[in-house]
mmCIF file of C-alpha atoms in Angstrom:
data_model
loop_
_atom_site.group_PDB
_atom_site.id
_atom_site.type_symbol
_atom_site.label_atom_id
_atom_site.label_comp_id
_atom_site.label_asym_id
_atom_site.label_seq_id
_atom_site.Cartn_x
_atom_site.Cartn_y
_atom_site.Cartn_z
ATOM 1 C CA UNK B 1 30.584 -46.067 -171.040
ATOM 2 C CA UNK B 2 26.907 -44.725 -171.425
ATOM 3 C CA UNK B 3 26.473 -41.112 -171.852
ATOM 4 C CA UNK B 4 23.240 -39.472 -171.046
ATOM 5 C CA UNK B 5 21.804 -36.257 -172.645
ATOM 6 C CA UNK B 6 21.790 -33.217 -170.375
ATOM 7 C CA UNK B 7 18.896 -32.861 -167.774
ATOM 8 C CA UNK B 8 17.137 -29.982 -169.701
ATOM 9 C CA UNK B 9 17.157 -32.330 -172.881
ATOM 10 C CA UNK B 10 15.660 -35.378 -170.763
ATOM 11 C CA UNK B 11 13.012 -32.663 -169.290
ATOM 12 C CA UNK B 12 11.995 -31.585 -172.747
ATOM 13 C CA UNK B 13 11.594 -35.222 -173.841
ATOM 14 C CA UNK B 14 9.476 -35.727 -170.841
ATOM 15 C CA UNK B 15 7.417 -32.890 -171.514
ATOM 16 C CA UNK B 16 6.548 -33.825 -174.921
ATOM 17 C CA UNK B 17 5.864 -37.351 -173.831
ATOM 18 C CA UNK B 18 3.741 -36.889 -170.695
ATOM 19 C CA UNK B 19 2.636 -33.486 -171.052
ATOM 20 C CA UNK B 20 1.423 -33.277 -174.780
ATOM 21 C CA UNK B 21 1.574 -29.431 -175.281
ATOM 22 C CA UNK B 22 -1.090 -29.738 -178.011
ATOM 23 C CA UNK B 23 -3.430 -31.112 -175.246
ATOM 24 C CA UNK B 24 -2.639 -29.525 -172.009
ATOM 25 C CA UNK B 25 -1.403 -26.128 -173.017
ATOM 26 C CA UNK B 26 -4.512 -26.010 -175.153
ATOM 27 C CA UNK B 27 -6.806 -27.181 -172.459
ATOM 28 C CA UNK B 28 -5.015 -24.515 -170.070
ATOM 29 C CA UNK B 29 -5.448 -21.473 -172.377
ATOM 30 C CA UNK B 30 -9.197 -22.247 -173.313
ATOM 31 C CA UNK B 31 -9.899 -22.769 -169.583
ATOM 32 C CA UNK B 32 -8.321 -19.717 -168.315
ATOM 33 C CA UNK B 33 -9.736 -17.409 -171.007
ATOM 34 C CA UNK B 34 -13.092 -18.965 -170.832
ATOM 35 C CA UNK B 35 -13.230 -18.414 -166.977
ATOM 36 C CA UNK B 36 -11.965 -14.865 -167.302
ATOM 37 C CA UNK B 37 -13.869 -13.554 -170.339
ATOM 38 C CA UNK B 38 -17.160 -15.311 -168.872
ATOM 39 C CA UNK B 39 -16.582 -13.581 -165.281
ATOM 40 C CA UNK B 40 -16.121 -10.049 -166.980
ATOM 41 C CA UNK B 41 -18.908 -10.647 -169.646
ATOM 42 C CA UNK B 42 -21.488 -11.929 -166.809
ATOM 43 C CA UNK B 43 -21.238 -8.329 -165.385
ATOM 44 C CA UNK B 44 -22.508 -6.863 -168.757
ATOM 45 C CA UNK B 45 -19.179 -5.553 -169.933
ATOM 46 C CA UNK B 46 -17.267 -6.472 -172.977
ATOM 47 C CA UNK B 47 -13.766 -8.574 -172.312
ATOM 48 C CA UNK B 48 -10.470 -8.016 -174.023
ATOM 49 C CA UNK B 49 -7.500 -10.072 -172.729
ATOM 50 C CA UNK B 50 -4.870 -7.972 -171.074
ATOM 51 C CA UNK B 51 -1.000 -8.631 -169.868
ATOM 52 C CA UNK B 52 -2.534 -10.009 -166.477
ATOM 53 C CA UNK B 53 -4.512 -12.653 -168.720
ATOM 54 C CA UNK B 54 -1.444 -14.277 -169.943
ATOM 55 C CA UNK B 55 0.163 -14.334 -166.648
ATOM 56 C CA UNK B 56 -2.955 -16.420 -165.689
ATOM 57 C CA UNK B 57 -2.759 -18.631 -168.418
ATOM 58 C CA UNK B 58 1.013 -18.980 -168.258
ATOM 59 C CA UNK B 59 0.530 -19.671 -164.413
ATOM 60 C CA UNK B 60 -2.050 -22.376 -164.838
ATOM 61 C CA UNK B 61 -0.240 -24.520 -167.614
ATOM 62 C CA UNK B 62 2.825 -24.415 -165.546
ATOM 63 C CA UNK B 63 0.494 -25.557 -162.496
ATOM 64 C CA UNK B 64 -0.552 -28.348 -164.839
ATOM 65 C CA UNK B 65 3.006 -29.267 -165.548
ATOM 66 C CA UNK B 66 3.919 -29.167 -161.970
ATOM 67 C CA UNK B 67 0.776 -31.313 -161.121
ATOM 68 C CA UNK B 68 1.764 -33.810 -164.130
ATOM 69 C CA UNK B 69 5.328 -34.252 -162.604
ATOM 70 C CA UNK B 70 3.860 -34.845 -159.385
ATOM 71 C CA UNK B 71 1.560 -37.556 -160.905
ATOM 72 C CA UNK B 72 4.379 -39.355 -162.546
ATOM 73 C CA UNK B 73 6.176 -39.683 -158.976
ATOM 74 C CA UNK B 74 2.987 -40.878 -157.446
ATOM 75 C CA UNK B 75 2.170 -43.619 -159.881
ATOM 76 C CA UNK B 76 5.672 -45.030 -160.206
ATOM 77 C CA UNK B 77 4.887 -48.425 -158.539
ATOM 78 C CA UNK B 78 1.835 -48.916 -160.666
ATOM 79 C CA UNK B 79 3.528 -47.853 -163.791
ATOM 80 C CA UNK B 80 6.408 -50.607 -163.138
ATOM 81 C CA UNK B 81 3.861 -53.101 -163.486
ATOM 82 C CA UNK B 82 1.616 -51.956 -166.072
ATOM 83 C CA UNK B 83 3.535 -49.087 -167.962
ATOM 84 C CA UNK B 84 7.128 -50.021 -168.065
ATOM 85 C CA UNK B 85 7.684 -47.702 -171.003
ATOM 86 C CA UNK B 86 6.922 -44.525 -168.796
ATOM 87 C CA UNK B 87 9.941 -42.087 -168.544
ATOM 88 C CA UNK B 88 10.346 -42.607 -164.870
ATOM 89 C CA UNK B 89 10.228 -46.397 -165.051
ATOM 90 C CA UNK B 90 12.878 -46.547 -168.086
ATOM 91 C CA UNK B 91 15.128 -44.006 -166.538
ATOM 92 C CA UNK B 92 14.818 -41.533 -169.238
ATOM 93 C CA UNK B 93 14.042 -39.062 -166.314
ATOM 94 C CA UNK B 94 14.699 -39.254 -162.698
ATOM 95 C CA UNK B 95 12.753 -38.456 -159.643
ATOM 96 C CA UNK B 96 15.341 -35.707 -158.383
ATOM 97 C CA UNK B 97 15.280 -34.247 -161.774
ATOM 98 C CA UNK B 98 11.450 -33.947 -161.673
ATOM 99 C CA UNK B 99 11.506 -32.509 -158.303
ATOM 100 C CA UNK B 100 14.115 -29.956 -159.274
ATOM 101 C CA UNK B 101 11.845 -28.764 -162.241
ATOM 102 C CA UNK B 102 8.818 -28.568 -159.785
ATOM 103 C CA UNK B 103 11.238 -26.091 -157.641
ATOM 104 C CA UNK B 104 12.010 -23.915 -160.553
ATOM 105 C CA UNK B 105 8.296 -24.102 -161.725
ATOM 106 C CA UNK B 106 7.117 -22.838 -158.156
ATOM 107 C CA UNK B 107 9.573 -20.059 -157.839
ATOM 108 C CA UNK B 108 9.239 -18.938 -161.334
ATOM 109 C CA UNK B 109 5.144 -18.866 -160.857
ATOM 110 C CA UNK B 110 5.341 -17.345 -157.738
ATOM 111 C CA UNK B 111 7.699 -14.578 -159.005
ATOM 112 C CA UNK B 112 5.538 -13.751 -162.084
ATOM 113 C CA UNK B 113 2.389 -13.747 -160.166
ATOM 114 C CA UNK B 114 3.988 -11.435 -157.520
ATOM 115 C CA UNK B 115 3.928 -8.739 -160.288
ATOM 116 C CA UNK B 116 0.244 -8.794 -160.426
ATOM 117 C CA UNK B 117 -0.327 -8.967 -156.536
ATOM 118 C CA UNK B 118 0.791 -11.133 -153.420
ATOM 119 C CA UNK B 119 -2.653 -12.695 -153.339
ATOM 120 C CA UNK B 120 -2.352 -13.850 -156.845
ATOM 121 C CA UNK B 121 0.930 -15.664 -155.684
ATOM 122 C CA UNK B 122 -0.599 -16.932 -152.551
ATOM 123 C CA UNK B 123 -3.681 -18.369 -154.681
ATOM 124 C CA UNK B 124 -1.465 -20.340 -156.937
ATOM 125 C CA UNK B 125 0.910 -21.593 -154.433
ATOM 126 C CA UNK B 126 -2.062 -22.905 -152.503
ATOM 127 C CA UNK B 127 -2.974 -25.103 -155.491
ATOM 128 C CA UNK B 128 0.424 -26.370 -155.772
ATOM 129 C CA UNK B 129 0.641 -26.884 -151.985
ATOM 130 C CA UNK B 130 -2.592 -28.868 -152.124
ATOM 131 C CA UNK B 131 -1.115 -31.115 -154.880
ATOM 132 C CA UNK B 132 1.900 -31.996 -152.467
ATOM 133 C CA UNK B 133 -0.532 -32.733 -149.722
ATOM 134 C CA UNK B 134 -2.335 -35.130 -151.994
ATOM 135 C CA UNK B 135 0.740 -36.802 -152.696
ATOM 136 C CA UNK B 136 1.605 -37.283 -148.940
ATOM 137 C CA UNK B 137 -1.960 -38.354 -148.448
ATOM 138 C CA UNK B 138 -2.002 -41.148 -151.203
ATOM 139 C CA UNK B 139 1.262 -42.550 -149.658
ATOM 140 C CA UNK B 140 -0.371 -42.801 -146.283
ATOM 141 C CA UNK B 141 -3.713 -44.011 -147.428
ATOM 142 C CA UNK B 142 -4.423 -47.178 -149.666
ATOM 143 C CA UNK B 143 -8.026 -46.316 -149.862
ATOM 144 C CA UNK B 144 -7.268 -42.937 -151.442
ATOM 145 C CA UNK B 145 -4.639 -44.747 -153.680
ATOM 146 C CA UNK B 146 -6.587 -47.689 -155.035
ATOM 147 C CA UNK B 147 -10.119 -46.658 -154.609
ATOM 148 C CA UNK B 148 -10.919 -44.647 -158.114
ATOM 149 C CA UNK B 149 -14.040 -42.662 -156.990
ATOM 150 C CA UNK B 150 -12.447 -41.873 -153.631
ATOM 151 C CA UNK B 151 -9.193 -40.773 -154.946
ATOM 152 C CA UNK B 152 -11.172 -38.535 -157.474
ATOM 153 C CA UNK B 153 -13.128 -36.766 -154.626
ATOM 154 C CA UNK B 154 -9.871 -36.008 -152.979
ATOM 155 C CA UNK B 155 -7.754 -35.249 -155.830
ATOM 156 C CA UNK B 156 -10.079 -33.282 -157.851
ATOM 157 C CA UNK B 157 -10.271 -30.179 -155.896
ATOM 158 C CA UNK B 158 -6.899 -29.265 -156.647
ATOM 159 C CA UNK B 159 -8.638 -28.081 -160.043
ATOM 160 C CA UNK B 160 -11.098 -26.055 -158.260
ATOM 161 C CA UNK B 161 -8.419 -24.419 -156.343
ATOM 162 C CA UNK B 162 -6.539 -23.408 -159.712
ATOM 163 C CA UNK B 163 -10.044 -22.156 -160.933
ATOM 164 C CA UNK B 164 -10.331 -19.997 -157.646
ATOM 165 C CA UNK B 165 -6.762 -18.660 -158.456
ATOM 166 C CA UNK B 166 -8.245 -17.473 -161.861
ATOM 167 C CA UNK B 167 -11.240 -16.026 -160.361
ATOM 168 C CA UNK B 168 -9.454 -14.759 -157.208
ATOM 169 C CA UNK B 169 -7.012 -12.936 -159.502
ATOM 170 C CA UNK B 170 -9.629 -10.802 -161.196
ATOM 171 C CA UNK B 171 -11.237 -9.811 -158.049
ATOM 172 C CA UNK B 172 -7.817 -8.905 -156.683
ATOM 173 C CA UNK B 173 -7.427 -6.740 -159.788
ATOM 174 C CA UNK B 174 -10.661 -4.955 -159.395
ATOM 175 C CA UNK B 175 -11.810 -6.484 -162.829
ATOM 176 C CA UNK B 176 -14.831 -8.234 -161.189
ATOM 177 C CA UNK B 177 -16.641 -8.138 -157.845
ATOM 178 C CA UNK B 178 -16.850 -11.369 -155.826
ATOM 179 C CA UNK B 179 -20.318 -12.740 -155.698
ATOM 180 C CA UNK B 180 -22.606 -15.911 -156.747
ATOM 181 C CA UNK B 181 -21.357 -15.985 -160.307
ATOM 182 C CA UNK B 182 -17.928 -16.920 -159.185
ATOM 183 C CA UNK B 183 -19.197 -20.160 -157.528
ATOM 184 C CA UNK B 184 -21.381 -20.982 -160.669
ATOM 185 C CA UNK B 185 -18.402 -20.260 -162.776
ATOM 186 C CA UNK B 186 -16.217 -22.876 -160.751
ATOM 187 C CA UNK B 187 -19.007 -25.454 -160.929
ATOM 188 C CA UNK B 188 -19.227 -24.904 -164.718
ATOM 189 C CA UNK B 189 -15.629 -25.743 -165.385
ATOM 190 C CA UNK B 190 -15.785 -28.421 -162.861
ATOM 191 C CA UNK B 191 -18.672 -30.303 -164.732
ATOM 192 C CA UNK B 192 -16.621 -29.579 -168.114
ATOM 193 C CA UNK B 193 -13.731 -31.352 -166.682
ATOM 194 C CA UNK B 194 -15.481 -34.155 -164.952
ATOM 195 C CA UNK B 195 -17.288 -34.805 -168.256
ATOM 196 C CA UNK B 196 -14.044 -35.462 -169.785
ATOM 197 C CA UNK B 197 -12.439 -37.326 -166.888
ATOM 198 C CA UNK B 198 -15.419 -39.845 -166.424
ATOM 199 C CA UNK B 199 -15.577 -40.208 -170.437
ATOM 200 C CA UNK B 200 -11.877 -41.429 -170.638
ATOM 201 C CA UNK B 201 -12.453 -43.954 -167.899
ATOM 202 C CA UNK B 202 -15.739 -45.387 -169.006
ATOM 203 C CA UNK B 203 -15.746 -48.327 -171.105
ATOM 204 C CA UNK B 204 -17.771 -51.819 -171.564
ATOM 205 C CA UNK B 205 -14.407 -53.696 -170.831
ATOM 206 C CA UNK B 206 -11.417 -52.893 -168.587
ATOM 207 C CA UNK B 207 -8.014 -53.904 -170.042
ATOM 208 C CA UNK B 208 -5.327 -55.411 -167.459
ATOM 209 C CA UNK B 209 -3.816 -52.514 -165.499
ATOM 210 C CA UNK B 210 -6.707 -49.904 -166.344
ATOM 211 C CA UNK B 211 -8.150 -47.679 -163.886
ATOM 212 C CA UNK B 212 -11.673 -47.219 -164.577
ATOM 213 C CA UNK B 213 -14.588 -45.861 -163.155
ATOM 214 C CA UNK B 214 -16.749 -48.098 -165.042
ATOM 215 C CA UNK B 215 -15.126 -50.943 -163.266
ATOM 216 C CA UNK B 216 -16.478 -49.790 -159.979
ATOM 217 C CA UNK B 217 -20.027 -48.649 -160.808
ATOM 218 C CA UNK B 218 -20.687 -50.375 -163.952
ATOM 219 C CA UNK B 219 -20.676 -49.009 -167.763
ATOM 220 C CA UNK B 220 -23.915 -47.707 -167.797
ATOM 221 C CA UNK B 221 -23.917 -45.979 -164.536
ATOM 222 C CA UNK B 222 -20.582 -44.412 -165.602
ATOM 223 C CA UNK B 223 -22.105 -43.228 -168.848
ATOM 224 C CA UNK B 224 -24.933 -41.556 -166.997
ATOM 225 C CA UNK B 225 -22.533 -39.804 -164.637
ATOM 226 C CA UNK B 226 -20.606 -38.763 -167.612
ATOM 227 C CA UNK B 227 -23.566 -37.392 -169.313
ATOM 228 C CA UNK B 228 -24.824 -35.798 -166.142
ATOM 229 C CA UNK B 229 -21.782 -33.766 -165.885
ATOM 230 C CA UNK B 230 -22.261 -32.454 -169.298
ATOM 231 C CA UNK B 231 -25.809 -31.747 -168.373
ATOM 232 C CA UNK B 232 -24.532 -29.835 -165.143
ATOM 233 C CA UNK B 233 -22.213 -27.724 -167.418
ATOM 234 C CA UNK B 234 -24.939 -26.653 -169.565
ATOM 235 C CA UNK B 235 -27.127 -25.726 -166.765
ATOM 236 C CA UNK B 236 -24.562 -23.434 -165.102
ATOM 237 C CA UNK B 237 -24.334 -21.578 -168.235
ATOM 238 C CA UNK B 238 -28.177 -20.691 -168.128
ATOM 239 C CA UNK B 239 -28.060 -18.030 -165.338
ATOM 240 C CA UNK B 240 -24.660 -16.731 -166.549
ATOM 241 C CA UNK B 241 -25.426 -16.534 -170.321
ATOM 242 C CA UNK B 242 -29.234 -16.632 -171.194
ATOM 243 C CA UNK B 243 -29.985 -13.205 -170.048
ATOM 244 C CA UNK B 244 -27.782 -12.186 -173.044
ATOM 245 C CA UNK B 245 -30.524 -13.544 -175.711
ATOM 246 C CA UNK B 246 -29.377 -15.681 -178.447
ATOM 247 C CA UNK B 247 -25.872 -15.228 -178.293
ATOM 248 C CA UNK B 248 -25.789 -16.254 -174.945
ATOM 249 C CA UNK B 249 -27.138 -19.677 -175.549
ATOM 250 C CA UNK B 250 -24.340 -20.255 -178.002
ATOM 251 C CA UNK B 251 -22.280 -22.232 -175.547
ATOM 252 C CA UNK B 252 -25.225 -24.855 -174.941
ATOM 253 C CA UNK B 253 -25.108 -25.899 -178.521
ATOM 254 C CA UNK B 254 -22.075 -27.719 -177.541
ATOM 255 C CA UNK B 255 -24.406 -30.067 -175.535
ATOM 256 C CA UNK B 256 -24.912 -32.152 -178.576
ATOM 257 C CA UNK B 257 -21.698 -33.585 -178.697
ATOM 258 C CA UNK B 258 -22.229 -35.422 -175.271
ATOM 259 C CA UNK B 259 -25.691 -36.347 -176.183
ATOM 260 C CA UNK B 260 -24.576 -38.136 -179.395
ATOM 261 C CA UNK B 261 -21.493 -39.913 -177.355
ATOM 262 C CA UNK B 262 -23.852 -41.287 -174.636
ATOM 263 C CA UNK B 263 -26.255 -42.576 -177.358
ATOM 264 C CA UNK B 264 -23.348 -43.995 -179.237
ATOM 265 C CA UNK B 265 -21.917 -45.752 -176.008
ATOM 266 C CA UNK B 266 -25.010 -47.118 -174.675
ATOM 267 C CA UNK B 267 -25.973 -48.573 -178.105
ATOM 268 C CA UNK B 268 -22.690 -49.911 -178.818
ATOM 269 C CA UNK B 269 -22.352 -52.147 -175.761
ATOM 270 C CA UNK B 270 -18.772 -52.806 -176.241
ATOM 271 C CA UNK B 271 -15.378 -50.423 -176.558
ATOM 272 C CA UNK B 272 -14.918 -47.458 -174.799
ATOM 273 C CA UNK B 273 -16.716 -44.027 -174.626
ATOM 274 C CA UNK B 274 -16.073 -42.015 -177.942
ATOM 275 C CA UNK B 275 -13.455 -39.325 -176.771
ATOM 276 C CA UNK B 276 -13.748 -37.100 -179.606
ATOM 277 C CA UNK B 277 -17.122 -36.231 -178.295
ATOM 278 C CA UNK B 278 -15.475 -35.374 -174.781
ATOM 279 C CA UNK B 279 -12.842 -33.595 -176.165
ATOM 280 C CA UNK B 280 -15.152 -31.893 -178.597
ATOM 281 C CA UNK B 281 -17.543 -30.889 -175.533
ATOM 282 C CA UNK B 282 -14.482 -29.162 -173.518
ATOM 283 C CA UNK B 283 -13.255 -27.198 -176.740
ATOM 284 C CA UNK B 284 -16.552 -26.268 -178.301
ATOM 285 C CA UNK B 285 -17.751 -24.936 -174.646
ATOM 286 C CA UNK B 286 -15.210 -22.973 -173.774
ATOM 287 C CA UNK B 287 -14.675 -21.643 -177.437
ATOM 288 C CA UNK B 288 -18.416 -20.578 -177.270
ATOM 289 C CA UNK B 289 -17.943 -18.948 -174.079
ATOM 290 C CA UNK B 290 -14.840 -16.849 -175.273
ATOM 291 C CA UNK B 291 -16.837 -15.909 -178.509
ATOM 292 C CA UNK B 292 -19.814 -14.821 -176.734
ATOM 293 C CA UNK B 293 -17.697 -12.508 -174.242
ATOM 294 C CA UNK B 294 -15.735 -11.225 -177.098
ATOM 295 C CA UNK B 295 -18.848 -10.268 -179.085
ATOM 296 C CA UNK B 296 -20.773 -8.817 -176.151
ATOM 297 C CA UNK B 297 -22.880 -6.481 -176.146
#
């Protein structure tokens, strides 16, 4: 008789396989710290992390795990054909176990944020709820499910809602006052993420089963969009950071990475986008924003 490891062990293996901590946790950490620190530094004050900061970091990482578990279930039919080694396909984890873990994450994250304010809990639950709404929409709409760009336009706002949770939490705590800089901050983080998102789905050739934006709009146009989002991220930094002088321009130096990536991709005319440049742009931009805020004034 076949014996299966306990559910916590299977969930642990799922997390290590499909939610690689060195990527997702690092991204969530840098994203929240960059958003919070830049929001504070933009008001002319020095930033230091607080207990509330780590609640926000933990909440965003948990939300990203929740969304990863949700995506795994949404993509099951596609994975059965193109990715037969995925945990849900092989039976290494079950949909019921993932849904149970998602329920625990929801309750735990809501309780964690209740220690800050009811507003924090509601903003975080809005992001998780939007993810569930998207899952239902994808089941009902083949266009959203199968058309890459339409799917991105519909699904990406969940990241905006998570960013709004971080900024809204700062406003609710009285750390910052809501103004135009909040919108610029959310646009900045959107451009950083979308540069990475387009980069990982931009290639001259599309392998079987691959869902590439380049397959819809062509590799050159996809490359230009990828570069355009990097330019947008740099542009958003100008009104937030440039008034601080040379230190404020530090985050803009990260633009060298997507510039080199664009040149390399277009000149090669084969293969995929050089992902180290896209990952490096995310890390360098957020680290530079955090460094600027810590060193201010």
